[in-house]
PDB file of C-alpha atoms in Angstrom:
ATOM      1  CA  VAL H 168     -95.832 -69.630 153.601  1.00  0.00           C
ATOM      2  CA  ALA H 169     -95.471 -66.151 154.527  1.00  0.00           C
ATOM      3  CA  ALA H 170     -98.610 -64.298 153.549  1.00  0.00           C
ATOM      4  CA  GLY H 171     -98.784 -62.072 150.624  1.00  0.00           C
ATOM      5  CA  HIS H 172     -95.716 -63.493 148.753  1.00  0.00           C
ATOM      6  CA  ALA H 173     -94.770 -66.578 146.284  1.00  0.00           C
ATOM      7  CA  THR H 174     -92.412 -69.544 147.684  1.00  0.00           C
ATOM      8  CA  LEU H 175     -90.492 -70.739 144.557  1.00  0.00           C
ATOM      9  CA  LYS H 176     -88.799 -73.878 144.459  1.00  0.00           C
ATOM     10  CA  THR H 177     -85.701 -72.970 142.900  1.00  0.00           C
ATOM     11  CA  ALA H 178     -82.890 -70.646 143.149  1.00  0.00           C
ATOM     12  CA  HIS H 179     -83.940 -68.188 140.518  1.00  0.00           C
ATOM     13  CA  THR H 180     -86.242 -68.009 142.872  1.00  0.00           C
ATOM     14  CA  ILE H 181     -86.631 -64.405 143.563  1.00  0.00           C
ATOM     15  CA  ALA H 182     -85.106 -62.786 140.576  1.00  0.00           C
ATOM     16  CA  HIS H 183     -87.172 -59.635 140.391  1.00  0.00           C
ATOM     17  CA  ALA H 184     -85.794 -59.231 144.210  1.00  0.00           C
ATOM     18  CA  GLU H 185     -82.480 -59.145 143.180  1.00  0.00           C
ATOM     19  CA  LYS H 186     -82.521 -57.093 140.632  1.00  0.00           C
ATOM     20  CA  LYS H 187     -81.514 -59.562 138.188  1.00  0.00           C
ATOM     21  CA  PRO H 188     -82.576 -58.280 134.598  1.00  0.00           C
ATOM     22  CA  LYS H 189     -85.956 -60.454 133.411  1.00  0.00           C
ATOM     23  CA  MET H 190     -86.098 -63.066 130.728  1.00  0.00           C
ATOM     24  CA  GLU H 191     -88.087 -61.983 127.949  1.00  0.00           C
ATOM     25  CA  HIS H 192     -91.575 -63.709 127.943  1.00  0.00           C
ATOM     26  CA  THR H 193     -93.207 -64.333 125.111  1.00  0.00           C
ATOM     27  CA  ARG H 194     -96.484 -66.396 123.908  1.00  0.00           C
ATOM     28  CA  GLU H 195     -93.778 -68.475 122.628  1.00  0.00           C
ATOM     29  CA  SER H 196     -91.007 -69.020 125.063  1.00  0.00           C
ATOM     30  CA  THR H 197     -93.109 -69.346 128.365  1.00  0.00           C
ATOM     31  CA  LEU H 198     -96.303 -71.262 129.276  1.00  0.00           C
ATOM     32  CA  VAL H 199     -97.907 -70.313 133.044  1.00  0.00           C
ATOM     33  CA  LEU H 200    -100.364 -73.010 134.542  1.00  0.00           C
ATOM     34  CA  PHE H 201    -102.501 -72.457 137.233  1.00  0.00           C
ATOM     35  CA  ASP H 202    -104.490 -74.286 139.963  1.00  0.00           C
ATOM     36  CA  VAL H 203    -107.984 -72.819 140.666  1.00  0.00           C
ATOM     37  CA  ASP H 204    -109.108 -73.305 144.016  1.00  0.00           C
ATOM     38  CA  GLY H 205    -107.100 -70.826 146.460  1.00  0.00           C
ATOM     39  CA  THR H 206    -104.622 -69.844 143.251  1.00  0.00           C
ATOM     40  CA  LEU H 207    -107.505 -68.153 140.687  1.00  0.00           C
ATOM     41  CA  THR H 208    -110.257 -68.020 142.868  1.00  0.00           C
ATOM     42  CA  ALA H 209    -111.046 -68.277 146.825  1.00  0.00           C
ATOM     43  CA  PRO H 210    -112.017 -71.977 147.331  1.00  0.00           C
ATOM     44  CA  ARG H 211    -115.522 -73.342 145.563  1.00  0.00           C
ATOM     45  CA  LYS H 212    -115.863 -70.020 144.951  1.00  0.00           C
ATOM     46  CA  VAL H 213    -116.581 -68.022 141.305  1.00  0.00           C
ATOM     47  CA  VAL H 214    -113.854 -66.228 139.694  1.00  0.00           C
ATOM     48  CA  THR H 215    -113.806 -62.798 139.835  1.00  0.00           C
ATOM     49  CA  PRO H 216    -114.171 -60.115 136.744  1.00  0.00           C
ATOM     50  CA  GLU H 217    -110.595 -58.809 137.820  1.00  0.00           C
ATOM     51  CA  MET H 218    -108.936 -61.660 137.285  1.00  0.00           C
ATOM     52  CA  ARG H 219    -111.108 -62.726 134.451  1.00  0.00           C
ATOM     53  CA  GLN H 220    -109.454 -59.547 132.777  1.00  0.00           C
ATOM     54  CA  PHE H 221    -106.113 -59.881 134.503  1.00  0.00           C
ATOM     55  CA  MET H 222    -106.103 -63.693 132.845  1.00  0.00           C
ATOM     56  CA  ALA H 223    -106.943 -62.269 129.136  1.00  0.00           C
ATOM     57  CA  ASP H 224    -104.289 -59.473 130.050  1.00  0.00           C
ATOM     58  CA  LEU H 225    -101.534 -62.024 130.716  1.00  0.00           C
ATOM     59  CA  ARG H 226    -102.463 -63.863 127.620  1.00  0.00           C
ATOM     60  CA  LYS H 227    -101.541 -61.299 125.562  1.00  0.00           C
ATOM     61  CA  LYS H 228     -97.570 -61.779 127.306  1.00  0.00           C
ATOM     62  CA  VAL H 229     -97.799 -65.569 127.671  1.00  0.00           C
ATOM     63  CA  THR H 230     -99.264 -68.618 126.855  1.00  0.00           C
ATOM     64  CA  VAL H 231    -102.018 -69.442 129.827  1.00  0.00           C
ATOM     65  CA  GLY H 232    -103.384 -72.750 131.333  1.00  0.00           C
ATOM     66  CA  VAL H 233    -104.994 -74.070 133.686  1.00  0.00           C
ATOM     67  CA  VAL H 234    -105.070 -77.260 136.076  1.00  0.00           C
ATOM     68  CA  GLY H 235    -107.101 -78.700 138.013  1.00  0.00           C
ATOM     69  CA  GLY H 236    -108.505 -81.593 140.017  1.00  0.00           C
ATOM     70  CA  SER H 237    -112.257 -80.846 139.487  1.00  0.00           C
ATOM     71  CA  ASP H 238    -114.123 -82.138 136.457  1.00  0.00           C
ATOM     72  CA  LEU H 239    -115.181 -79.803 133.733  1.00  0.00           C
ATOM     73  CA  ALA H 240    -118.467 -78.803 134.967  1.00  0.00           C
ATOM     74  CA  LYS H 241    -117.374 -77.767 138.264  1.00  0.00           C
ATOM     75  CA  ALA H 242    -114.197 -76.036 136.239  1.00  0.00           C
ATOM     76  CA  LYS H 243    -116.940 -74.065 134.501  1.00  0.00           C
ATOM     77  CA  GLU H 244    -119.143 -73.452 137.432  1.00  0.00           C
ATOM     78  CA  GLN H 245    -115.755 -71.139 138.937  1.00  0.00           C
ATOM     79  CA  LEU H 246    -114.311 -70.163 135.850  1.00  0.00           C
ATOM     80  CA  GLY H 247    -117.352 -69.391 133.191  1.00  0.00           C
ATOM     81  CA  ASP H 248    -118.654 -71.788 130.988  1.00  0.00           C
ATOM     82  CA  ASP H 249    -116.124 -70.571 128.006  1.00  0.00           C
ATOM     83  CA  TYR H 250    -113.070 -71.677 130.474  1.00  0.00           C
ATOM     84  CA  VAL H 251    -111.944 -73.590 127.775  1.00  0.00           C
ATOM     85  CA  ASP H 252    -112.193 -70.998 124.932  1.00  0.00           C
ATOM     86  CA  VAL H 253    -110.565 -68.549 127.304  1.00  0.00           C
ATOM     87  CA  VAL H 254    -107.398 -70.286 128.141  1.00  0.00           C
ATOM     88  CA  ASP H 255    -104.450 -71.663 125.655  1.00  0.00           C
ATOM     89  CA  TRP H 256    -104.783 -75.202 127.979  1.00  0.00           C
ATOM     90  CA  ALA H 257    -107.611 -76.592 129.931  1.00  0.00           C
ATOM     91  CA  PHE H 258    -106.680 -79.594 131.808  1.00  0.00           C
ATOM     92  CA  PRO H 259    -109.690 -80.713 134.237  1.00  0.00           C
ATOM     93  CA  GLU H 260    -109.400 -83.386 136.283  1.00  0.00           C
ATOM     94  CA  ASN H 261    -105.475 -82.862 136.007  1.00  0.00           C
ATOM     95  CA  GLY H 262    -105.195 -83.093 132.572  1.00  0.00           C
ATOM     96  CA  LEU H 263    -107.204 -86.999 132.325  1.00  0.00           C
ATOM     97  CA  ASN H 264    -109.614 -84.696 130.082  1.00  0.00           C
ATOM     98  CA  ALA H 265    -107.450 -82.421 127.971  1.00  0.00           C
ATOM     99  CA  PHE H 266    -108.602 -79.331 126.056  1.00  0.00           C
ATOM    100  CA  LYS H 267    -106.034 -77.040 123.414  1.00  0.00           C
ATOM    101  CA  ASP H 268    -107.027 -74.173 121.769  1.00  0.00           C
ATOM    102  CA  GLY H 269    -110.813 -75.158 123.060  1.00  0.00           C
ATOM    103  CA  LYS H 270    -110.959 -78.646 121.340  1.00  0.00           C
ATOM    104  CA  SER H 271    -110.543 -81.820 123.494  1.00  0.00           C
ATOM    105  CA  ILE H 272    -107.389 -83.606 122.733  1.00  0.00           C
ATOM    106  CA  ALA H 273    -107.386 -86.477 124.998  1.00  0.00           C
ATOM    107  CA  VAL H 274    -109.480 -88.281 127.832  1.00  0.00           C
ATOM    108  CA  GLN H 275    -108.574 -90.969 130.349  1.00  0.00           C
ATOM    109  CA  SER H 276    -111.051 -93.608 132.549  1.00  0.00           C
ATOM    110  CA  PHE H 277    -110.041 -94.669 136.120  1.00  0.00           C
ATOM    111  CA  LYS H 278    -112.998 -96.979 135.476  1.00  0.00           C
ATOM    112  CA  ASP H 279    -111.105 -98.523 133.054  1.00  0.00           C
ATOM    113  CA  PHE H 280    -107.764 -98.554 134.208  1.00  0.00           C
ATOM    114  CA  LEU H 281    -108.820-100.361 137.947  1.00  0.00           C
ATOM    115  CA  GLY H 282    -111.596-102.700 136.525  1.00  0.00           C
ATOM    116  CA  GLU H 283    -114.748-103.313 138.150  1.00  0.00           C
ATOM    117  CA  ASP H 284    -114.082-105.536 140.818  1.00  0.00           C
ATOM    118  CA  LYS H 285    -111.140-103.557 142.334  1.00  0.00           C
ATOM    119  CA  LEU H 286    -113.334-100.364 141.633  1.00  0.00           C
ATOM    120  CA  LYS H 287    -116.287-102.087 143.614  1.00  0.00           C
ATOM    121  CA  LYS H 288    -113.433-103.404 146.375  1.00  0.00           C
ATOM    122  CA  LEU H 289    -112.610 -99.991 146.803  1.00  0.00           C
ATOM    123  CA  LEU H 290    -115.559 -98.105 147.057  1.00  0.00           C
ATOM    124  CA  ASN H 291    -117.248-100.453 149.521  1.00  0.00           C
ATOM    125  CA  TRP H 292    -113.963-100.122 151.556  1.00  0.00           C
ATOM    126  CA  ILE H 293    -114.591 -96.169 151.655  1.00  0.00           C
ATOM    127  CA  LEU H 294    -118.219 -96.335 152.596  1.00  0.00           C
ATOM    128  CA  LYS H 295    -117.526 -98.554 155.032  1.00  0.00           C
ATOM    129  CA  TYR H 296    -115.270 -96.498 156.790  1.00  0.00           C
ATOM    130  CA  MET H 297    -117.204 -93.393 156.106  1.00  0.00           C
ATOM    131  CA  SER H 298    -119.668 -94.964 157.897  1.00  0.00           C
ATOM    132  CA  GLU H 299    -118.243 -95.480 161.214  1.00  0.00           C
ATOM    133  CA  ILE H 300    -116.237 -92.166 161.617  1.00  0.00           C
ATOM    134  CA  ASP H 301    -117.749 -89.827 164.218  1.00  0.00           C
ATOM    135  CA  ILE H 302    -117.427 -85.853 163.021  1.00  0.00           C
ATOM    136  CA  PRO H 303    -119.829 -83.199 164.091  1.00  0.00           C
ATOM    137  CA  ILE H 304    -121.970 -83.424 160.609  1.00  0.00           C
ATOM    138  CA  LYS H 305    -122.363 -85.333 157.967  1.00  0.00           C
ATOM    139  CA  ARG H 306    -123.858 -84.511 154.741  1.00  0.00           C
ATOM    140  CA  GLY H 307    -124.488 -85.986 151.307  1.00  0.00           C
ATOM    141  CA  THR H 308    -122.782 -87.240 148.366  1.00  0.00           C
ATOM    142  CA  PHE H 309    -119.363 -88.477 150.028  1.00  0.00           C
ATOM    143  CA  ILE H 310    -117.846 -90.080 146.955  1.00  0.00           C
ATOM    144  CA  GLU H 311    -117.950 -88.349 143.289  1.00  0.00           C
ATOM    145  CA  PHE H 312    -116.671 -90.868 140.572  1.00  0.00           C
ATOM    146  CA  ARG H 313    -115.050 -88.429 138.076  1.00  0.00           C
ATOM    147  CA  ALA H 314    -113.513 -89.876 134.755  1.00  0.00           C
ATOM    148  CA  GLY H 315    -110.030 -89.932 136.429  1.00  0.00           C
ATOM    149  CA  MET H 316    -110.575 -90.130 139.574  1.00  0.00           C
ATOM    150  CA  LEU H 317    -112.612 -90.394 142.967  1.00  0.00           C
ATOM    151  CA  ASN H 318    -113.300 -87.506 145.086  1.00  0.00           C
ATOM    152  CA  VAL H 319    -113.804 -88.822 148.759  1.00  0.00           C
ATOM    153  CA  SER H 320    -115.676 -86.213 151.379  1.00  0.00           C
ATOM    154  CA  PRO H 321    -115.980 -87.445 154.682  1.00  0.00           C
ATOM    155  CA  ILE H 322    -118.248 -84.411 155.186  1.00  0.00           C
ATOM    156  CA  GLY H 323    -119.758 -84.733 152.105  1.00  0.00           C
ATOM    157  CA  ARG H 324    -120.066 -82.210 148.868  1.00  0.00           C
ATOM    158  CA  ASN H 325    -123.718 -81.369 149.528  1.00  0.00           C
ATOM    159  CA  CYS H 326    -122.196 -79.232 152.538  1.00  0.00           C
ATOM    160  CA  ASN H 327    -122.947 -75.219 152.495  1.00  0.00           C
ATOM    161  CA  GLN H 328    -119.467 -72.824 152.664  1.00  0.00           C
ATOM    162  CA  THR H 329    -120.109 -72.265 156.413  1.00  0.00           C
ATOM    163  CA  GLU H 330    -120.189 -75.838 156.771  1.00  0.00           C
ATOM    164  CA  ARG H 331    -117.231 -76.385 154.479  1.00  0.00           C
ATOM    165  CA  ASP H 332    -115.192 -73.623 156.932  1.00  0.00           C
ATOM    166  CA  ASP H 333    -115.953 -75.714 159.940  1.00  0.00           C
ATOM    167  CA  PHE H 334    -115.108 -79.092 158.641  1.00  0.00           C
ATOM    168  CA  GLU H 335    -111.898 -77.266 157.100  1.00  0.00           C
ATOM    169  CA  LYS H 336    -110.553 -76.515 160.817  1.00  0.00           C
ATOM    170  CA  TYR H 337    -111.955 -79.550 162.165  1.00  0.00           C
ATOM    171  CA  ASP H 338    -109.846 -81.495 159.942  1.00  0.00           C
ATOM    172  CA  GLU H 339    -106.590 -79.416 160.557  1.00  0.00           C
ATOM    173  CA  VAL H 340    -107.220 -80.680 164.561  1.00  0.00           C
ATOM    174  CA  HIS H 341    -108.420 -84.139 163.663  1.00  0.00           C
ATOM    175  CA  LYS H 342    -106.449 -85.502 160.695  1.00  0.00           C
ATOM    176  CA  ILE H 343    -109.782 -86.946 159.438  1.00  0.00           C
ATOM    177  CA  ARG H 344    -108.375 -86.922 155.790  1.00  0.00           C
ATOM    178  CA  GLU H 345    -104.732 -87.754 156.646  1.00  0.00           C
ATOM    179  CA  THR H 346    -105.712 -90.378 158.768  1.00  0.00           C
ATOM    180  CA  MET H 347    -108.171 -92.076 156.059  1.00  0.00           C
ATOM    181  CA  VAL H 348    -105.699 -91.781 153.467  1.00  0.00           C
ATOM    182  CA  SER H 349    -103.138 -93.394 155.432  1.00  0.00           C
ATOM    183  CA  LYS H 350    -105.132 -96.458 156.404  1.00  0.00           C
ATOM    184  CA  LEU H 351    -106.182 -96.763 152.136  1.00  0.00           C
ATOM    185  CA  GLU H 352    -102.379 -96.790 151.377  1.00  0.00           C
ATOM    186  CA  ILE H 353    -101.952 -99.823 153.549  1.00  0.00           C
ATOM    187  CA  GLU H 354    -105.064-101.796 152.454  1.00  0.00           C
ATOM    188  CA  PHE H 355    -105.073-100.859 148.705  1.00  0.00           C
ATOM    189  CA  ALA H 356    -101.283-100.805 148.547  1.00  0.00           C
ATOM    190  CA  ASP H 357    -101.081-103.126 145.353  1.00  0.00           C
ATOM    191  CA  TYR H 358    -103.443-101.034 143.368  1.00  0.00           C
ATOM    192  CA  LYS H 359    -101.096 -98.744 142.319  1.00  0.00           C
ATOM    193  CA  LEU H 360    -103.233 -95.678 143.607  1.00  0.00           C
ATOM    194  CA  LYS H 361    -102.396 -91.741 144.742  1.00  0.00           C
ATOM    195  CA  TYR H 362    -104.214 -89.967 147.535  1.00  0.00           C
ATOM    196  CA  SER H 363    -104.296 -86.558 147.144  1.00  0.00           C
ATOM    197  CA  ILE H 364    -105.739 -84.097 149.784  1.00  0.00           C
ATOM    198  CA  GLY H 365    -106.844 -80.525 148.292  1.00  0.00           C
ATOM    199  CA  GLY H 366    -109.522 -78.058 148.634  1.00  0.00           C
ATOM    200  CA  GLN H 367    -111.489 -77.944 152.003  1.00  0.00           C
ATOM    201  CA  ILE H 368    -113.541 -80.937 152.364  1.00  0.00           C
ATOM    202  CA  SER H 369    -111.832 -83.790 150.179  1.00  0.00           C
ATOM    203  CA  PHE H 370    -109.414 -86.033 148.773  1.00  0.00           C
ATOM    204  CA  ASP H 371    -108.485 -87.174 145.437  1.00  0.00           C
ATOM    205  CA  VAL H 372    -107.831 -90.934 144.246  1.00  0.00           C
ATOM    206  CA  PHE H 373    -106.150 -91.750 141.212  1.00  0.00           C
ATOM    207  CA  PRO H 374    -103.805 -94.173 139.866  1.00  0.00           C
ATOM    208  CA  ILE H 375     -99.755 -92.787 140.122  1.00  0.00           C
ATOM    209  CA  GLY H 376     -98.952 -90.811 137.760  1.00  0.00           C
ATOM    210  CA  TRP H 377    -102.191 -89.493 137.213  1.00  0.00           C
ATOM    211  CA  ASP H 378    -101.659 -86.021 139.524  1.00  0.00           C
ATOM    212  CA  LYS H 379    -101.162 -82.628 137.914  1.00  0.00           C
ATOM    213  CA  THR H 380     -98.139 -84.075 136.183  1.00  0.00           C
ATOM    214  CA  TYR H 381    -100.105 -85.619 134.189  1.00  0.00           C
ATOM    215  CA  CYS H 382    -100.893 -82.526 131.755  1.00  0.00           C
ATOM    216  CA  LEU H 383     -97.342 -81.712 131.111  1.00  0.00           C
ATOM    217  CA  GLN H 384     -97.092 -84.775 128.592  1.00  0.00           C
ATOM    218  CA  PHE H 385     -99.055 -82.250 126.582  1.00  0.00           C
ATOM    219  CA  VAL H 386     -96.908 -79.212 126.870  1.00  0.00           C
ATOM    220  CA  GLU H 387     -93.549 -80.222 127.559  1.00  0.00           C
ATOM    221  CA  LYS H 388     -92.874 -80.595 123.845  1.00  0.00           C
ATOM    222  CA  SER H 389     -94.779 -77.556 122.359  1.00  0.00           C
ATOM    223  CA  GLY H 390     -91.074 -75.789 122.371  1.00  0.00           C
ATOM    224  CA  PHE H 391     -91.323 -73.329 125.844  1.00  0.00           C
ATOM    225  CA  LYS H 392     -88.449 -72.554 127.326  1.00  0.00           C
ATOM    226  CA  GLU H 393     -90.062 -71.874 130.750  1.00  0.00           C
ATOM    227  CA  ILE H 394     -93.142 -73.690 131.896  1.00  0.00           C
ATOM    228  CA  HIS H 395     -94.269 -71.759 135.268  1.00  0.00           C
ATOM    229  CA  PHE H 396     -96.693 -73.620 137.789  1.00  0.00           C
ATOM    230  CA  PHE H 397     -98.855 -71.772 140.549  1.00  0.00           C
ATOM    231  CA  GLY H 398    -100.429 -73.058 143.056  1.00  0.00           C
ATOM    232  CA  ASP H 399    -101.406 -73.094 147.001  1.00  0.00           C
ATOM    233  CA  LYS H 400    -101.272 -77.081 148.117  1.00  0.00           C
ATOM    234  CA  THR H 401     -97.421 -77.342 147.203  1.00  0.00           C
ATOM    235  CA  TYR H 402     -96.896 -78.918 150.140  1.00  0.00           C
ATOM    236  CA  LYS H 403     -96.224 -83.072 150.859  1.00  0.00           C
ATOM    237  CA  GLY H 404     -99.448 -84.738 150.145  1.00  0.00           C
ATOM    238  CA  GLY H 405    -101.366 -81.429 148.372  1.00  0.00           C
ATOM    239  CA  ASN H 406    -102.839 -81.922 145.056  1.00  0.00           C
ATOM    240  CA  ASP H 407     -99.931 -79.149 143.704  1.00  0.00           C
ATOM    241  CA  TYR H 408     -97.077 -80.693 145.408  1.00  0.00           C
ATOM    242  CA  GLU H 409     -95.763 -83.107 142.625  1.00  0.00           C
ATOM    243  CA  ILE H 410     -96.388 -80.396 140.032  1.00  0.00           C
ATOM    244  CA  PHE H 411     -94.590 -78.012 142.323  1.00  0.00           C
ATOM    245  CA  GLU H 412     -91.495 -79.755 142.624  1.00  0.00           C
ATOM    246  CA  ASP H 413     -91.108 -81.385 139.037  1.00  0.00           C
ATOM    247  CA  PRO H 414     -87.870 -80.624 137.061  1.00  0.00           C
ATOM    248  CA  ARG H 415     -89.725 -79.395 133.864  1.00  0.00           C
ATOM    249  CA  THR H 416     -91.101 -76.513 135.642  1.00  0.00           C
ATOM    250  CA  LYS H 417     -90.797 -73.532 137.954  1.00  0.00           C
ATOM    251  CA  GLY H 418     -93.096 -73.484 141.244  1.00  0.00           C
ATOM    252  CA  HIS H 419     -94.620 -70.993 142.748  1.00  0.00           C
ATOM    253  CA  THR H 420     -96.395 -71.338 146.415  1.00  0.00           C
ATOM    254  CA  VAL H 421     -99.190 -68.618 146.573  1.00  0.00           C
ATOM    255  CA  THR H 422    -101.852 -68.033 149.512  1.00  0.00           C
ATOM    256  CA  CYS H 423    -104.355 -66.504 147.445  1.00  0.00           C
ATOM    257  CA  PRO H 424    -105.617 -65.152 144.104  1.00  0.00           C
ATOM    258  CA  ASP H 425    -104.542 -61.697 145.020  1.00  0.00           C
ATOM    259  CA  ASP H 426    -101.282 -63.321 145.764  1.00  0.00           C
ATOM    260  CA  THR H 427    -100.716 -64.712 142.470  1.00  0.00           C
ATOM    261  CA  PHE H 428    -102.089 -61.818 141.168  1.00  0.00           C
ATOM    262  CA  LYS H 429     -98.975 -59.628 142.558  1.00  0.00           C
ATOM    263  CA  ILE H 430     -96.237 -62.432 141.366  1.00  0.00           C
ATOM    264  CA  CYS H 431     -97.574 -62.914 138.327  1.00  0.00           C
ATOM    265  CA  THR H 432     -97.603 -59.174 137.361  1.00  0.00           C
ATOM    266  CA  GLU H 433     -94.033 -58.855 138.975  1.00  0.00           C
ATOM    267  CA  LEU H 434     -92.962 -61.645 136.803  1.00  0.00           C
ATOM    268  CA  PHE H 435     -94.551 -61.456 133.246  1.00  0.00           C
ATOM    269  CA  MET H 436     -96.510 -57.732 133.008  1.00  0.00           C
TER     270      MET H 436
END
């Protein structure tokens, strides 16, 4: 993706660049959904006061939602303790934990879906595999068990920011996560699971259909004429890919929070 500009999946793409008249966006007509890491914040960093203010201003123009892979606690660490109250729709864990107007409306369980025996077999395989891979450093918390998914990190989620950055560069070359995912797809082909690489150090494991498109079931009957989605990992295998490509959304690829600010300002403000 070219730095500093968004990529759209449809021909309506750069309507603003073609000098076509803007659609009249209102809170009733338009929903704008955002990924978190790389879209509203730098990876695993806290949202800036400027972005918080921009989101508040945007919410006066359109309906605003956030859909991220992290659980509610991590989402609050990045977006603030009042996160579910300062957006219209909040979808931690891809919407498996869903909020509207600050109130919980649905919760789904990965453990109940898979069952204890299958879950143990999956966890044992992951732990054994990661004990045998050789990477420059390992830390702790290699598997994080969330309500709607597993988050798997070869380096361990306890690594610091410098170690995160170093692993991301190492993984780009050595394809540690990509290789592990390909082996999981073969080993557990009958489990009906999806594996999605996201962020700098990990990938998510969840049932097919429990990617970010899961959240759309809650909003698609609300009468919006357009549902926009902004995310940075919109390539195949990235954790924004499915919702970016979904026919119910107008998908925008961004490269950083500044890019998100720029494109949203052009489209909606």
